[in-house]
mmCIF file of C-alpha atoms in Angstrom:
data_model
loop_
_atom_site.group_PDB
_atom_site.id
_atom_site.type_symbol
_atom_site.label_atom_id
_atom_site.label_comp_id
_atom_site.label_asym_id
_atom_site.label_seq_id
_atom_site.Cartn_x
_atom_site.Cartn_y
_atom_site.Cartn_z
ATOM 1 C CA MET A 1 121.578 108.560 99.704
ATOM 2 C CA LYS A 2 118.482 106.761 98.412
ATOM 3 C CA LYS A 3 118.274 104.808 101.688
ATOM 4 C CA ILE A 4 118.439 108.016 103.743
ATOM 5 C CA LEU A 5 115.750 109.639 101.588
ATOM 6 C CA ALA A 6 113.540 106.543 101.850
ATOM 7 C CA LEU A 7 114.053 106.338 105.613
ATOM 8 C CA THR A 8 113.276 110.055 106.026
ATOM 9 C CA THR A 9 110.119 109.671 103.936
ATOM 10 C CA VAL A 10 108.972 106.683 106.000
ATOM 11 C CA LEU A 11 109.658 108.533 109.262
ATOM 12 C CA LEU A 12 107.784 111.644 108.091
ATOM 13 C CA LEU A 13 104.803 109.598 106.908
ATOM 14 C CA SER A 14 104.820 107.644 110.146
ATOM 15 C CA ALA A 15 104.913 110.825 112.252
ATOM 16 C CA THR A 16 102.130 112.425 110.195
ATOM 17 C CA THR A 17 99.959 109.306 110.355
ATOM 18 C CA THR A 18 100.500 108.959 114.112
ATOM 19 C CA GLN A 19 99.657 112.630 114.672
ATOM 20 C CA THR A 20 96.561 112.375 112.453
ATOM 21 C CA PHE A 21 95.450 109.212 114.250
ATOM 22 C CA ALA A 22 95.993 110.848 117.655
ATOM 23 C CA GLN A 23 94.149 113.950 116.509
ATOM 24 C CA SER A 24 91.308 111.817 115.142
ATOM 25 C CA GLN A 25 91.105 109.916 118.441
ATOM 26 C CA GLU A 26 91.081 113.214 120.350
ATOM 27 C CA ASP A 27 88.380 114.613 118.062
ATOM 28 C CA MET A 28 86.351 111.424 118.463
ATOM 29 C CA GLN A 29 86.564 111.699 122.268
ATOM 30 C CA LYS A 30 85.420 115.337 122.106
ATOM 31 C CA MET A 31 82.452 114.273 119.987
ATOM 32 C CA MET A 32 81.597 111.486 122.429
ATOM 33 C CA ASP A 33 81.770 113.938 125.363
ATOM 34 C CA TYR A 34 79.539 116.405 123.475
ATOM 35 C CA MET A 35 76.810 113.810 122.972
ATOM 36 C CA LYS A 36 76.893 112.363 126.497
ATOM 37 C CA PRO A 37 74.449 113.604 129.165
ATOM 38 C CA GLY A 38 76.277 115.292 132.045
ATOM 39 C CA ASP A 39 75.416 116.784 135.420
ATOM 40 C CA MET A 40 73.241 119.563 133.963
ATOM 41 C CA HIS A 41 71.235 116.972 132.016
ATOM 42 C CA LYS A 42 70.773 114.994 135.248
ATOM 43 C CA MET A 43 69.491 118.170 136.876
ATOM 44 C CA LEU A 44 66.969 118.593 134.046
ATOM 45 C CA ALA A 45 65.928 114.939 134.417
ATOM 46 C CA GLY A 46 64.889 115.750 137.984
ATOM 47 C CA SER A 47 61.952 117.657 136.463
ATOM 48 C CA THR A 48 60.439 114.526 134.903
ATOM 49 C CA GLY A 49 56.817 114.101 135.955
ATOM 50 C CA LYS A 50 53.426 115.827 136.031
ATOM 51 C CA TRP A 51 53.163 119.421 137.223
ATOM 52 C CA LYS A 52 50.479 122.009 137.992
ATOM 53 C CA GLU A 53 51.286 125.437 136.566
ATOM 54 C CA GLU A 54 49.793 128.537 138.191
ATOM 55 C CA MET A 55 50.258 131.280 135.615
ATOM 56 C CA THR A 56 49.981 135.025 136.210
ATOM 57 C CA MET A 57 50.228 137.398 133.225
ATOM 58 C CA TRP A 58 50.548 141.171 133.293
ATOM 59 C CA THR A 59 49.273 142.817 130.103
ATOM 60 C CA ALA A 60 50.037 146.422 131.099
ATOM 61 C CA PRO A 61 51.231 148.368 134.140
ATOM 62 C CA GLY A 62 48.412 149.076 136.591
ATOM 63 C CA VAL A 63 46.091 146.510 134.988
ATOM 64 C CA GLU A 64 44.897 143.559 137.082
ATOM 65 C CA PRO A 65 46.870 140.449 136.043
ATOM 66 C CA MET A 66 45.245 137.493 134.302
ATOM 67 C CA LYS A 67 45.492 134.158 136.131
ATOM 68 C CA MET A 68 45.016 130.602 134.984
ATOM 69 C CA GLU A 69 45.990 127.059 135.881
ATOM 70 C CA ILE A 70 47.262 124.550 133.383
ATOM 71 C CA THR A 71 48.984 121.184 133.567
ATOM 72 C CA CYS A 72 52.382 120.157 132.309
ATOM 73 C CA GLU A 73 54.071 116.822 131.732
ATOM 74 C CA MET A 74 57.856 116.731 131.470
ATOM 75 C CA LYS A 75 60.100 113.938 130.223
ATOM 76 C CA MET A 76 63.639 113.482 128.981
ATOM 77 C CA ILE A 77 64.005 112.770 125.257
ATOM 78 C CA LEU A 78 66.751 111.942 122.755
ATOM 79 C CA ASN A 79 69.044 109.835 124.909
ATOM 80 C CA GLY A 80 68.505 111.982 128.007
ATOM 81 C CA MET A 81 69.900 115.121 126.384
ATOM 82 C CA TYR A 82 66.744 117.263 126.360
ATOM 83 C CA LEU A 83 63.806 117.941 128.658
ATOM 84 C CA GLU A 84 60.496 118.170 126.809
ATOM 85 C CA ALA A 85 57.600 119.868 128.593
ATOM 86 C CA VAL A 86 54.072 119.691 127.178
ATOM 87 C CA SER A 87 51.634 122.150 128.756
ATOM 88 C CA SER A 88 47.879 122.134 128.209
ATOM 89 C CA GLY A 89 44.757 123.733 129.571
ATOM 90 C CA ASN A 90 42.311 126.528 128.901
ATOM 91 C CA PHE A 91 43.256 130.127 128.171
ATOM 92 C CA GLY A 92 40.309 132.513 128.275
ATOM 93 C CA GLY A 93 37.929 129.752 127.201
ATOM 94 C CA MET A 94 40.199 128.590 124.386
ATOM 95 C CA PRO A 95 42.163 125.328 124.390
ATOM 96 C CA PHE A 96 45.862 125.923 125.005
ATOM 97 C CA GLU A 97 48.844 123.689 124.247
ATOM 98 C CA GLY A 98 52.516 124.566 124.370
ATOM 99 C CA ARG A 99 55.803 122.694 124.020
ATOM 100 C CA ASN A 100 59.147 123.574 125.515
ATOM 101 C CA VAL A 101 62.425 121.784 124.845
ATOM 102 C CA VAL A 102 65.382 122.600 127.106
ATOM 103 C CA GLY A 103 68.911 121.304 126.732
ATOM 104 C CA TYR A 104 72.417 121.996 127.956
ATOM 105 C CA ASP A 105 75.267 122.529 125.501
ATOM 106 C CA ASN A 106 78.298 120.655 126.856
ATOM 107 C CA ILE A 107 80.749 122.736 124.787
ATOM 108 C CA ARG A 108 79.337 126.241 125.292
ATOM 109 C CA LYS A 109 78.288 125.499 128.909
ATOM 110 C CA ILE A 110 74.876 127.156 128.512
ATOM 111 C CA PHE A 111 71.248 126.118 128.576
ATOM 112 C CA GLN A 112 69.160 126.467 125.421
ATOM 113 C CA SER A 113 65.375 126.536 125.224
ATOM 114 C CA THR A 114 62.704 126.643 122.520
ATOM 115 C CA TRP A 115 59.001 127.357 123.002
ATOM 116 C CA VAL A 116 56.035 126.911 120.651
ATOM 117 C CA ASP A 117 52.309 127.016 121.344
ATOM 118 C CA ASN A 118 48.987 127.159 119.550
ATOM 119 C CA MET A 119 48.544 130.870 120.398
ATOM 120 C CA GLY A 120 51.138 132.015 117.869
ATOM 121 C CA SER A 121 53.015 131.053 114.727
ATOM 122 C CA GLY A 122 56.567 131.783 115.881
ATOM 123 C CA ILE A 123 59.274 129.811 117.650
ATOM 124 C CA THR A 124 60.884 131.474 120.657
ATOM 125 C CA TYR A 125 64.542 130.701 121.381
ATOM 126 C CA PHE A 126 66.421 131.457 124.604
ATOM 127 C CA GLU A 127 69.868 130.676 125.932
ATOM 128 C CA GLY A 128 71.681 131.405 129.143
ATOM 129 C CA PRO A 129 73.859 130.287 132.052
ATOM 130 C CA TYR A 130 73.028 128.451 135.277
ATOM 131 C CA ASP A 131 73.847 129.982 138.658
ATOM 132 C CA GLU A 132 74.459 127.220 141.195
ATOM 133 C CA ALA A 133 74.144 129.627 144.163
ATOM 134 C CA THR A 134 70.567 130.635 143.281
ATOM 135 C CA LYS A 135 69.671 127.430 141.399
ATOM 136 C CA THR A 136 68.522 129.633 138.528
ATOM 137 C CA VAL A 137 68.951 129.582 134.761
ATOM 138 C CA THR A 138 68.809 133.111 133.332
ATOM 139 C CA PHE A 139 67.762 132.995 129.698
ATOM 140 C CA ALA A 140 67.948 135.829 127.165
ATOM 141 C CA GLY A 141 66.103 135.788 123.877
ATOM 142 C CA LYS A 142 63.652 137.414 121.525
ATOM 143 C CA MET A 143 60.000 136.757 120.872
ATOM 144 C CA VAL A 144 57.287 138.245 118.711
ATOM 145 C CA GLU A 145 54.940 140.603 120.540
ATOM 146 C CA PRO A 146 51.739 140.478 118.431
ATOM 147 C CA SER A 147 50.290 143.658 119.968
ATOM 148 C CA GLU A 148 53.396 145.576 118.851
ATOM 149 C CA GLY A 149 53.777 143.701 115.578
ATOM 150 C CA ARG A 150 57.495 143.174 116.123
ATOM 151 C CA GLU A 151 60.144 141.111 117.845
ATOM 152 C CA ILE A 152 61.065 142.162 121.395
ATOM 153 C CA GLU A 153 63.929 141.305 123.745
ATOM 154 C CA VAL A 154 62.997 139.157 126.722
ATOM 155 C CA LYS A 155 64.620 137.690 129.804
ATOM 156 C CA GLU A 156 63.386 134.524 131.455
ATOM 157 C CA THR A 157 64.526 133.071 134.752
ATOM 158 C CA MET A 158 63.894 129.470 135.738
ATOM 159 C CA GLN A 159 64.496 128.847 139.424
ATOM 160 C CA PHE A 160 64.646 125.295 140.741
ATOM 161 C CA VAL A 161 63.337 126.109 144.244
ATOM 162 C CA ASP A 162 63.283 122.484 145.399
ATOM 163 C CA GLU A 163 62.546 119.078 143.858
ATOM 164 C CA ASN A 164 58.797 119.821 143.820
ATOM 165 C CA THR A 165 58.719 123.560 143.040
ATOM 166 C CA GLN A 166 59.974 125.681 140.157
ATOM 167 C CA VAL A 167 59.301 129.330 139.332
ATOM 168 C CA MET A 168 59.584 130.743 135.822
ATOM 169 C CA THR A 169 59.482 134.524 135.414
ATOM 170 C CA MET A 170 59.521 136.358 132.076
ATOM 171 C CA TYR A 171 60.405 140.001 131.545
ATOM 172 C CA LYS A 172 60.080 142.244 128.516
ATOM 173 C CA ILE A 173 63.109 144.497 128.030
ATOM 174 C CA ALA A 174 61.780 147.976 127.193
ATOM 175 C CA ASP A 175 64.061 151.019 127.039
ATOM 176 C CA GLY A 176 66.702 149.063 128.948
ATOM 177 C CA LYS A 177 64.299 148.232 131.793
ATOM 178 C CA GLU A 178 62.794 144.876 132.755
ATOM 179 C CA VAL A 179 58.991 144.766 132.808
ATOM 180 C CA LYS A 180 57.470 141.608 134.297
ATOM 181 C CA MET A 181 55.150 139.935 131.785
ATOM 182 C CA MET A 182 54.484 136.520 133.260
ATOM 183 C CA GLN A 183 55.230 134.272 136.196
ATOM 184 C CA ILE A 184 54.487 130.559 136.446
ATOM 185 C CA LYS A 185 54.744 128.608 139.666
ATOM 186 C CA LEU A 186 55.142 124.903 138.941
ATOM 187 C CA THR A 187 54.200 122.393 141.622
ATOM 188 C CA ARG A 188 54.927 118.696 141.122
ATOM 189 C CA GLN A 189 51.840 116.470 141.076
ATOM 190 C CA SER A 190 53.610 113.139 140.467
#
């Protein structure tokens, strides 16, 4: 009886240890896959380089839009997982600098984006899917609208027109309707 009990205990421990080891190996592989750049990261890497940004901003319906040109340098950071874009130029006679970090979450299968600049004290966060047919990421998020003194819902599309052209369009969501706020045409310089 003691031998049967000992054998059963050994078999149970062995089965549990094997299952735990297999589960640990499986979990480790999932972690490795999560931290490895994939096809969407390679697509982002295609944006590496210097760009000219032609920005058009609409402040109110019926008002002539504001236009300006700035420059942007993009590079992959953190083991090729994120695209960092640093934009700079002049905005109404004032120096302007902004930073955007875009990544792709391998588990959730969505793009994520943060934006900060020297024209405000908040961090804007967006996330959204990629549509292969239109070569467009459609982001949804919230940002602070200083003129309203509150956070507003926004939509941003980033279309990869070709290897040398991208178009970013931002919309304010007001009363369930999209109102175009800004459009930036990016043209590769190098």
